[in-house]
Amino acid sequence: RLVDADGESISTLEQGTPLTLEAAIEAARQLTEPILLFYVRNADGVVVFAVKRKIDQVVTPGERIRLDGEIENRLVPGTYQLECWIGQYYASGAAGVQPMRLLKFVVFGTGGKQGIVTVEADLDPVVEPGEPS
């Protein structure tokens, strides 16, 4: 779930406000050093950004992986989907992946709406004199 500063569940947040996530994922089977990939997709299904975390231990069936924290929010206003993909590499070289759609949320605001994300830039335009004609 996404939560506000008071710990209440939310589905909308203002542009620039961090995405504060609280999640618990229960292992249905043994996971050896699983990799968690979090994708945020826009309304068109385009992956806007991803966050990757690896757990350097075995997670046994019934154990839970808790995730609490903030993700920087540079999203432009719109509707988004948060997904979690749990991956695991096997000794054979094969990879197993389990995707989960976690939640939908809306970013609102009056900031820039060009592109997919907003970024800060340290660019100073300078007009230089031209050569006399």
CSV table of N, CA and C in Angstrom, one decimal:
chain,number,residue,atom,x,y,z
A,1,ARG,N,0.8,-1.2,0.0
A,1,ARG,CA,0.0,0.0,0.0
A,1,ARG,C,0.9,1.2,0.0
A,2,LEU,N,0.3,2.3,-0.5
A,2,LEU,CA,1.0,3.6,-0.4
A,2,LEU,C,0.3,4.3,0.8
A,3,VAL,N,1.2,5.0,1.5
A,3,VAL,CA,0.7,5.7,2.7
A,3,VAL,C,1.1,7.2,2.7
A,4,ASP,N,0.3,8.0,3.5
A,4,ASP,CA,0.7,9.4,3.6
A,4,ASP,C,1.5,9.5,4.9
A,5,ALA,N,1.8,10.8,5.3
A,5,ALA,CA,2.7,11.1,6.4
A,5,ALA,C,2.1,10.5,7.7
A,6,ASP,N,0.8,10.3,7.8
A,6,ASP,CA,0.1,9.8,9.0
A,6,ASP,C,0.0,8.3,9.0
A,7,GLY,N,0.5,7.7,7.9
A,7,GLY,CA,0.4,6.2,7.8
A,7,GLY,C,-0.9,5.7,7.3
A,8,GLU,N,-1.7,6.6,6.8
A,8,GLU,CA,-3.0,6.2,6.2
A,8,GLU,C,-2.9,5.8,4.7
A,9,SER,N,-3.6,4.8,4.3
A,9,SER,CA,-3.6,4.3,2.9
A,9,SER,C,-4.1,5.4,2.0
A,10,ILE,N,-3.4,5.6,0.9
A,10,ILE,CA,-3.8,6.6,-0.1
A,10,ILE,C,-3.7,6.0,-1.5
A,11,SER,N,-4.4,6.6,-2.5
A,11,SER,CA,-4.4,6.1,-3.8
A,11,SER,C,-4.1,7.3,-4.8
A,12,THR,N,-4.0,8.5,-4.2
A,12,THR,CA,-3.6,9.7,-4.9
A,12,THR,C,-2.5,10.5,-4.1
A,13,LEU,N,-1.6,11.1,-4.8
A,13,LEU,CA,-0.6,11.9,-4.1
A,13,LEU,C,-0.2,13.0,-5.0
A,14,GLU,N,0.3,14.1,-4.4
A,14,GLU,CA,0.7,15.3,-5.2
A,14,GLU,C,2.0,15.1,-5.8
A,15,GLN,N,2.2,15.7,-7.0
A,15,GLN,CA,3.4,15.6,-7.8
A,15,GLN,C,4.5,16.1,-6.9
A,16,GLY,N,5.6,15.3,-6.8
A,16,GLY,CA,6.8,15.6,-6.0
A,16,GLY,C,6.8,15.0,-4.7
A,17,THR,N,5.6,14.6,-4.2
A,17,THR,CA,5.5,13.9,-2.9
A,17,THR,C,6.1,12.5,-3.0
A,18,PRO,N,7.0,12.1,-2.1
A,18,PRO,CA,7.6,10.7,-2.3
A,18,PRO,C,6.5,9.7,-2.2
A,19,LEU,N,6.7,8.6,-2.9
A,19,LEU,CA,5.8,7.4,-2.8
A,19,LEU,C,6.3,6.6,-1.6
A,20,THR,N,5.5,6.6,-0.5
A,20,THR,CA,5.9,5.9,0.7
A,20,THR,C,5.1,4.5,0.6
A,21,LEU,N,5.9,3.5,0.5
A,21,LEU,CA,5.4,2.1,0.3
A,21,LEU,C,5.5,1.3,1.5
A,22,GLU,N,4.5,0.5,1.8
A,22,GLU,CA,4.5,-0.5,2.8
A,22,GLU,C,4.0,-1.8,2.2
A,23,ALA,N,4.8,-2.8,2.1
A,23,ALA,CA,4.4,-4.0,1.4
A,23,ALA,C,4.9,-5.2,2.2
A,24,ALA,N,4.2,-6.3,2.1
A,24,ALA,CA,4.6,-7.6,2.7
A,24,ALA,C,4.3,-8.7,1.6
A,25,ILE,N,5.3,-9.5,1.3
A,25,ILE,CA,5.2,-10.5,0.3
A,25,ILE,C,5.5,-11.8,1.0
A,26,GLU,N,4.5,-12.8,0.9
A,26,GLU,CA,4.7,-14.1,1.6
A,26,GLU,C,5.2,-15.1,0.6
A,27,ALA,N,6.3,-15.8,0.9
A,27,ALA,CA,6.8,-16.8,0.0
A,27,ALA,C,5.9,-18.1,0.0
A,28,ALA,N,5.5,-18.5,-1.2
A,28,ALA,CA,4.7,-19.7,-1.3
A,28,ALA,C,5.6,-20.9,-1.4
A,29,ARG,N,6.9,-20.7,-1.9
A,29,ARG,CA,7.9,-21.7,-2.0
A,29,ARG,C,9.2,-21.2,-1.6
A,30,GLN,N,10.2,-22.0,-1.5
A,30,GLN,CA,11.5,-21.5,-1.1
A,30,GLN,C,12.1,-20.6,-2.2
A,31,LEU,N,12.7,-19.5,-1.8
A,31,LEU,CA,13.3,-18.6,-2.7
A,31,LEU,C,14.8,-18.4,-2.3
A,32,THR,N,15.7,-18.7,-3.2
A,32,THR,CA,17.1,-18.6,-2.8
A,32,THR,C,17.6,-17.3,-3.4
A,33,GLU,N,18.0,-16.4,-2.6
A,33,GLU,CA,18.5,-15.1,-3.0
A,33,GLU,C,17.6,-14.4,-4.0
A,34,PRO,N,16.4,-14.2,-3.7
A,34,PRO,CA,15.4,-13.6,-4.7
A,34,PRO,C,15.8,-12.2,-5.0
A,35,ILE,N,15.3,-11.8,-6.2
A,35,ILE,CA,15.5,-10.4,-6.7
A,35,ILE,C,14.1,-9.8,-6.8
A,36,LEU,N,13.9,-8.7,-6.2
A,36,LEU,CA,12.6,-8.0,-6.3
A,36,LEU,C,12.8,-6.8,-7.3
A,37,LEU,N,11.9,-6.8,-8.3
A,37,LEU,CA,11.9,-5.7,-9.2
A,37,LEU,C,10.6,-5.0,-9.1
A,38,PHE,N,10.6,-3.7,-8.8
A,38,PHE,CA,9.4,-2.9,-8.8
A,38,PHE,C,9.4,-2.0,-10.0
A,39,TYR,N,8.3,-2.1,-10.7
A,39,TYR,CA,8.1,-1.3,-11.9
A,39,TYR,C,6.9,-0.4,-11.7
A,40,VAL,N,7.1,0.9,-12.1
A,40,VAL,CA,6.0,1.8,-12.2
A,40,VAL,C,5.7,2.0,-13.7
A,41,ARG,N,4.4,1.7,-14.1
A,41,ARG,CA,4.0,1.8,-15.4
A,41,ARG,C,3.0,3.0,-15.5
A,42,ASN,N,3.0,3.7,-16.6
A,42,ASN,CA,2.0,4.8,-16.8
A,42,ASN,C,0.7,4.1,-17.4
A,43,ALA,N,-0.3,5.0,-17.7
A,43,ALA,CA,-1.5,4.5,-18.2
A,43,ALA,C,-1.4,3.8,-19.6
A,44,ASP,N,-0.3,4.1,-20.3
A,44,ASP,CA,-0.1,3.4,-21.6
A,44,ASP,C,0.7,2.1,-21.5
A,45,GLY,N,1.0,1.7,-20.2
A,45,GLY,CA,1.8,0.5,-20.0
A,45,GLY,C,3.3,0.6,-20.1
A,46,VAL,N,3.7,1.8,-20.3
A,46,VAL,CA,5.2,2.1,-20.5
A,46,VAL,C,5.8,2.1,-19.1
A,47,VAL,N,6.9,1.3,-18.9
A,47,VAL,CA,7.7,1.4,-17.7
A,47,VAL,C,8.4,2.7,-17.5
A,48,VAL,N,8.0,3.5,-16.5
A,48,VAL,CA,8.5,4.8,-16.3
A,48,VAL,C,9.9,4.7,-15.6
A,49,PHE,N,9.9,3.8,-14.6
A,49,PHE,CA,11.1,3.5,-13.8
A,49,PHE,C,11.0,2.2,-13.1
A,50,ALA,N,12.1,1.7,-12.7
A,50,ALA,CA,12.2,0.4,-11.9
A,50,ALA,C,13.2,0.6,-10.8
A,51,VAL,N,12.9,-0.2,-9.7
A,51,VAL,CA,13.8,-0.3,-8.6
A,51,VAL,C,14.0,-1.7,-8.3
A,52,LYS,N,15.3,-2.1,-8.1
A,52,LYS,CA,15.7,-3.5,-8.0
A,52,LYS,C,16.4,-3.7,-6.6
A,53,ARG,N,16.0,-4.7,-5.9
A,53,ARG,CA,16.6,-5.1,-4.6
A,53,ARG,C,16.8,-6.6,-4.6
A,54,LYS,N,18.0,-7.0,-4.1
A,54,LYS,CA,18.3,-8.4,-3.9
A,54,LYS,C,18.3,-8.8,-2.5
A,55,ILE,N,17.8,-9.9,-2.2
A,55,ILE,CA,17.9,-10.5,-0.8
A,55,ILE,C,18.9,-11.6,-0.8
A,56,ASP,N,20.0,-11.4,0.0
A,56,ASP,CA,21.1,-12.3,0.0
A,56,ASP,C,20.9,-13.4,1.0
A,57,GLN,N,19.8,-14.1,1.0
A,57,GLN,CA,19.5,-15.2,1.9
A,57,GLN,C,18.4,-16.0,1.3
A,58,VAL,N,18.1,-17.2,1.9
A,58,VAL,CA,17.0,-18.0,1.5
A,58,VAL,C,15.8,-17.6,2.3
A,59,VAL,N,14.7,-17.5,1.5
A,59,VAL,CA,13.4,-17.2,2.1
A,59,VAL,C,12.6,-18.5,2.0
A,60,THR,N,12.1,-19.0,3.2
A,60,THR,CA,11.4,-20.3,3.2
A,60,THR,C,9.9,-20.1,3.1
A,61,PRO,N,9.2,-21.1,2.6
A,61,PRO,CA,7.7,-20.9,2.5
A,61,PRO,C,7.1,-20.4,3.8
A,62,GLY,N,6.2,-19.5,3.7
A,62,GLY,CA,5.5,-18.9,4.8
A,62,GLY,C,6.2,-17.7,5.4
A,63,GLU,N,7.5,-17.5,5.1
A,63,GLU,CA,8.2,-16.3,5.6
A,63,GLU,C,7.8,-15.1,4.7
A,64,ARG,N,7.9,-13.9,5.3
A,64,ARG,CA,7.4,-12.7,4.6
A,64,ARG,C,8.6,-11.8,4.4
A,65,ILE,N,8.6,-11.1,3.3
A,65,ILE,CA,9.5,-10.1,2.9
A,65,ILE,C,8.8,-8.8,3.1
A,66,ARG,N,9.3,-8.0,4.1
A,66,ARG,CA,8.6,-6.6,4.3
A,66,ARG,C,9.5,-5.6,3.6
A,67,LEU,N,8.8,-4.6,3.0
A,67,LEU,CA,9.4,-3.5,2.4
A,67,LEU,C,8.7,-2.2,2.9
A,68,ASP,N,9.4,-1.4,3.5
A,68,ASP,CA,8.9,-0.1,4.0
A,68,ASP,C,9.9,1.0,3.6
A,69,GLY,N,9.4,2.0,2.9
A,69,GLY,CA,10.3,3.1,2.6
A,69,GLY,C,9.8,4.0,1.5
A,70,GLU,N,10.6,4.9,1.1
A,70,GLU,CA,10.2,6.0,0.2
A,70,GLU,C,10.9,5.8,-1.2
A,71,ILE,N,10.2,6.1,-2.2
A,71,ILE,CA,10.7,6.2,-3.6
A,71,ILE,C,10.5,7.6,-4.1
A,72,GLU,N,11.5,8.2,-4.6
A,72,GLU,CA,11.4,9.6,-5.1
A,72,GLU,C,10.3,9.6,-6.2
A,73,ASN,N,9.6,10.7,-6.2
A,73,ASN,CA,8.5,10.9,-7.1
A,73,ASN,C,8.7,12.0,-8.0
A,74,ARG,N,9.2,11.7,-9.2
A,74,ARG,CA,9.4,12.7,-10.3
A,74,ARG,C,8.3,12.5,-11.4
A,75,LEU,N,7.2,11.8,-11.1
A,75,LEU,CA,6.2,11.5,-12.1
A,75,LEU,C,5.4,12.8,-12.4
A,76,VAL,N,5.0,12.9,-13.7
A,76,VAL,CA,4.1,13.9,-14.1
A,76,VAL,C,2.7,13.5,-13.7
A,77,PRO,N,1.7,14.4,-13.6
A,77,PRO,CA,0.4,14.0,-13.3
A,77,PRO,C,-0.2,12.9,-14.2
A,78,GLY,N,-0.8,11.9,-13.6
A,78,GLY,CA,-1.4,10.9,-14.4
A,78,GLY,C,-1.7,9.7,-13.5
A,79,THR,N,-2.1,8.6,-14.2
A,79,THR,CA,-2.5,7.3,-13.5
A,79,THR,C,-1.3,6.3,-13.7
A,80,TYR,N,-1.0,5.6,-12.6
A,80,TYR,CA,0.2,4.7,-12.7
A,80,TYR,C,-0.2,3.3,-12.0
A,81,GLN,N,0.6,2.3,-12.4
A,81,GLN,CA,0.4,1.0,-11.8
A,81,GLN,C,1.8,0.6,-11.2
A,82,LEU,N,1.8,0.1,-10.0
A,82,LEU,CA,3.0,-0.4,-9.3
A,82,LEU,C,2.9,-1.9,-9.4
A,83,GLU,N,4.0,-2.5,-9.9
A,83,GLU,CA,4.1,-4.0,-10.0
A,83,GLU,C,5.4,-4.4,-9.3
A,84,CYS,N,5.3,-5.7,-8.8
A,84,CYS,CA,6.5,-6.3,-8.2
A,84,CYS,C,6.7,-7.6,-9.0
A,85,TRP,N,7.9,-7.8,-9.4
A,85,TRP,CA,8.4,-9.1,-10.0
A,85,TRP,C,9.4,-9.7,-9.1
A,86,ILE,N,9.1,-10.9,-8.7
A,86,ILE,CA,10.1,-11.7,-7.9
A,86,ILE,C,10.8,-12.6,-8.8
A,87,GLY,N,12.1,-12.5,-8.9
A,87,GLY,CA,12.9,-13.4,-9.7
A,87,GLY,C,13.9,-14.2,-8.9
A,88,GLN,N,14.3,-15.3,-9.5
A,88,GLN,CA,15.3,-16.2,-8.9
A,88,GLN,C,16.1,-16.9,-9.9
A,89,TYR,N,17.4,-16.9,-9.8
A,89,TYR,CA,18.2,-17.7,-10.7
A,89,TYR,C,18.5,-19.0,-10.2
A,90,TYR,N,18.5,-20.0,-11.0
A,90,TYR,CA,18.7,-21.4,-10.6
A,90,TYR,C,20.1,-21.8,-11.1
A,91,ALA,N,20.6,-22.9,-10.4
A,91,ALA,CA,21.9,-23.5,-10.8
A,91,ALA,C,22.0,-23.8,-12.3
A,92,SER,N,20.9,-24.2,-12.9
A,92,SER,CA,20.9,-24.5,-14.3
A,92,SER,C,21.1,-23.3,-15.2
A,93,GLY,N,21.0,-22.1,-14.6
A,93,GLY,CA,21.1,-20.9,-15.4
A,93,GLY,C,19.8,-20.3,-15.7
A,94,ALA,N,18.7,-21.1,-15.5
A,94,ALA,CA,17.4,-20.6,-15.8
A,94,ALA,C,16.9,-19.6,-14.8
A,95,ALA,N,16.0,-18.8,-15.1
A,95,ALA,CA,15.4,-17.8,-14.2
A,95,ALA,C,14.0,-18.0,-14.0
A,96,GLY,N,13.5,-17.9,-12.8
A,96,GLY,CA,12.1,-18.0,-12.5
A,96,GLY,C,11.6,-16.6,-12.1
A,97,VAL,N,10.4,-16.2,-12.6
A,97,VAL,CA,9.9,-14.9,-12.3
A,97,VAL,C,8.4,-15.0,-12.0
A,98,GLN,N,8.0,-14.3,-11.0
A,98,GLN,CA,6.5,-14.2,-10.6
A,98,GLN,C,6.1,-12.8,-10.6
A,99,PRO,N,5.3,-12.3,-11.5
A,99,PRO,CA,4.8,-10.9,-11.5
A,99,PRO,C,3.6,-10.7,-10.6
A,100,MET,N,3.5,-9.6,-10.0
A,100,MET,CA,2.3,-9.2,-9.2
A,100,MET,C,2.0,-7.8,-9.4
A,101,ARG,N,0.7,-7.5,-9.7
A,101,ARG,CA,0.3,-6.1,-9.8
A,101,ARG,C,-0.1,-5.7,-8.3
A,102,LEU,N,0.5,-4.7,-7.8
A,102,LEU,CA,0.3,-4.4,-6.4
A,102,LEU,C,-0.8,-3.3,-6.3
A,103,LEU,N,-0.7,-2.2,-7.0
A,103,LEU,CA,-1.7,-1.2,-6.8
A,103,LEU,C,-1.7,-0.2,-7.9
A,104,LYS,N,-2.8,0.6,-8.1
A,104,LYS,CA,-2.9,1.7,-9.0
A,104,LYS,C,-2.9,3.0,-8.1
A,105,PHE,N,-2.3,4.0,-8.7
A,105,PHE,CA,-2.4,5.3,-8.0
A,105,PHE,C,-2.4,6.4,-9.0
A,106,VAL,N,-2.8,7.6,-8.5
A,106,VAL,CA,-2.9,8.8,-9.3
A,106,VAL,C,-2.0,9.9,-8.7
A,107,VAL,N,-1.2,10.5,-9.6
A,107,VAL,CA,-0.4,11.7,-9.2
A,107,VAL,C,-1.1,12.9,-9.8
A,108,PHE,N,-1.3,13.9,-8.9
A,108,PHE,CA,-2.0,15.1,-9.4
A,108,PHE,C,-1.0,16.3,-9.1
A,109,GLY,N,-1.3,17.4,-9.8
A,109,GLY,CA,-0.5,18.6,-9.6
A,109,GLY,C,-0.6,19.5,-10.8
A,110,THR,N,0.0,20.7,-10.6
A,110,THR,CA,0.0,21.7,-11.7
A,110,THR,C,1.4,21.9,-12.3
A,111,GLY,N,2.3,21.0,-11.9
A,111,GLY,CA,3.7,21.1,-12.5
A,111,GLY,C,3.7,20.7,-14.0
A,112,GLY,N,4.9,20.6,-14.5
A,112,GLY,CA,5.1,20.2,-15.9
A,112,GLY,C,4.4,18.9,-16.3
A,113,LYS,N,3.9,18.8,-17.4
A,113,LYS,CA,3.2,17.6,-17.9
A,113,LYS,C,3.9,17.1,-19.2
A,114,GLN,N,5.0,17.6,-19.5
A,114,GLN,CA,5.7,17.2,-20.7
A,114,GLN,C,6.5,16.0,-20.3
A,115,GLY,N,6.6,15.0,-21.2
A,115,GLY,CA,7.4,13.8,-20.9
A,115,GLY,C,6.7,12.8,-19.9
A,116,ILE,N,7.5,12.0,-19.3
A,116,ILE,CA,7.0,11.0,-18.4
A,116,ILE,C,7.4,11.3,-17.0
A,117,VAL,N,8.5,12.0,-16.8
A,117,VAL,CA,9.0,12.4,-15.5
A,117,VAL,C,9.5,13.8,-15.5
A,118,THR,N,9.6,14.5,-14.4
A,118,THR,CA,10.2,15.8,-14.3
A,118,THR,C,11.6,15.6,-13.8
A,119,VAL,N,12.5,16.5,-14.3
A,119,VAL,CA,13.9,16.4,-13.8
A,119,VAL,C,14.3,17.9,-13.5
A,120,GLU,N,15.3,18.0,-12.7
A,120,GLU,CA,16.0,19.3,-12.4
A,120,GLU,C,17.1,19.3,-13.4
A,121,ALA,N,17.4,20.5,-13.8
A,121,ALA,CA,18.6,20.7,-14.7
A,121,ALA,C,19.3,22.0,-14.4
A,122,ASP,N,20.6,21.9,-14.4
A,122,ASP,CA,21.5,23.1,-14.1
A,122,ASP,C,22.1,23.5,-15.5
A,123,LEU,N,21.2,24.2,-16.3
A,123,LEU,CA,21.6,24.7,-17.6
A,123,LEU,C,21.3,26.2,-17.6
A,124,ASP,N,22.4,26.9,-17.9
A,124,ASP,CA,22.2,28.4,-18.0
A,124,ASP,C,22.4,28.9,-19.4
A,125,PRO,N,21.4,29.3,-20.1
A,125,PRO,CA,21.6,29.8,-21.4
A,125,PRO,C,22.3,31.2,-21.4
A,126,VAL,N,23.2,31.3,-22.4
A,126,VAL,CA,24.0,32.5,-22.5
A,126,VAL,C,24.0,32.9,-23.9
A,127,VAL,N,23.6,34.2,-24.2
A,127,VAL,CA,23.6,34.7,-25.5
A,127,VAL,C,24.9,35.3,-25.8
A,128,GLU,N,25.6,34.8,-26.8
A,128,GLU,CA,26.9,35.3,-27.2
A,128,GLU,C,26.7,36.3,-28.4
A,129,PRO,N,27.6,37.3,-28.4
A,129,PRO,CA,27.5,38.2,-29.6
A,129,PRO,C,27.8,37.5,-30.9
A,130,GLY,N,27.1,37.9,-31.9
A,130,GLY,CA,27.4,37.3,-33.2
A,130,GLY,C,28.5,38.2,-33.9
A,131,GLU,N,28.9,37.7,-35.0
A,131,GLU,CA,29.9,38.4,-35.8
A,131,GLU,C,29.2,39.5,-36.6
A,132,PRO,N,29.7,40.7,-36.7
A,132,PRO,CA,29.0,41.7,-37.5
A,132,PRO,C,28.9,41.3,-39.0
A,133,SER,N,27.7,41.7,-39.5
A,133,SER,CA,27.5,41.3,-40.9
A,133,SER,C,27.8,42.4,-41.9
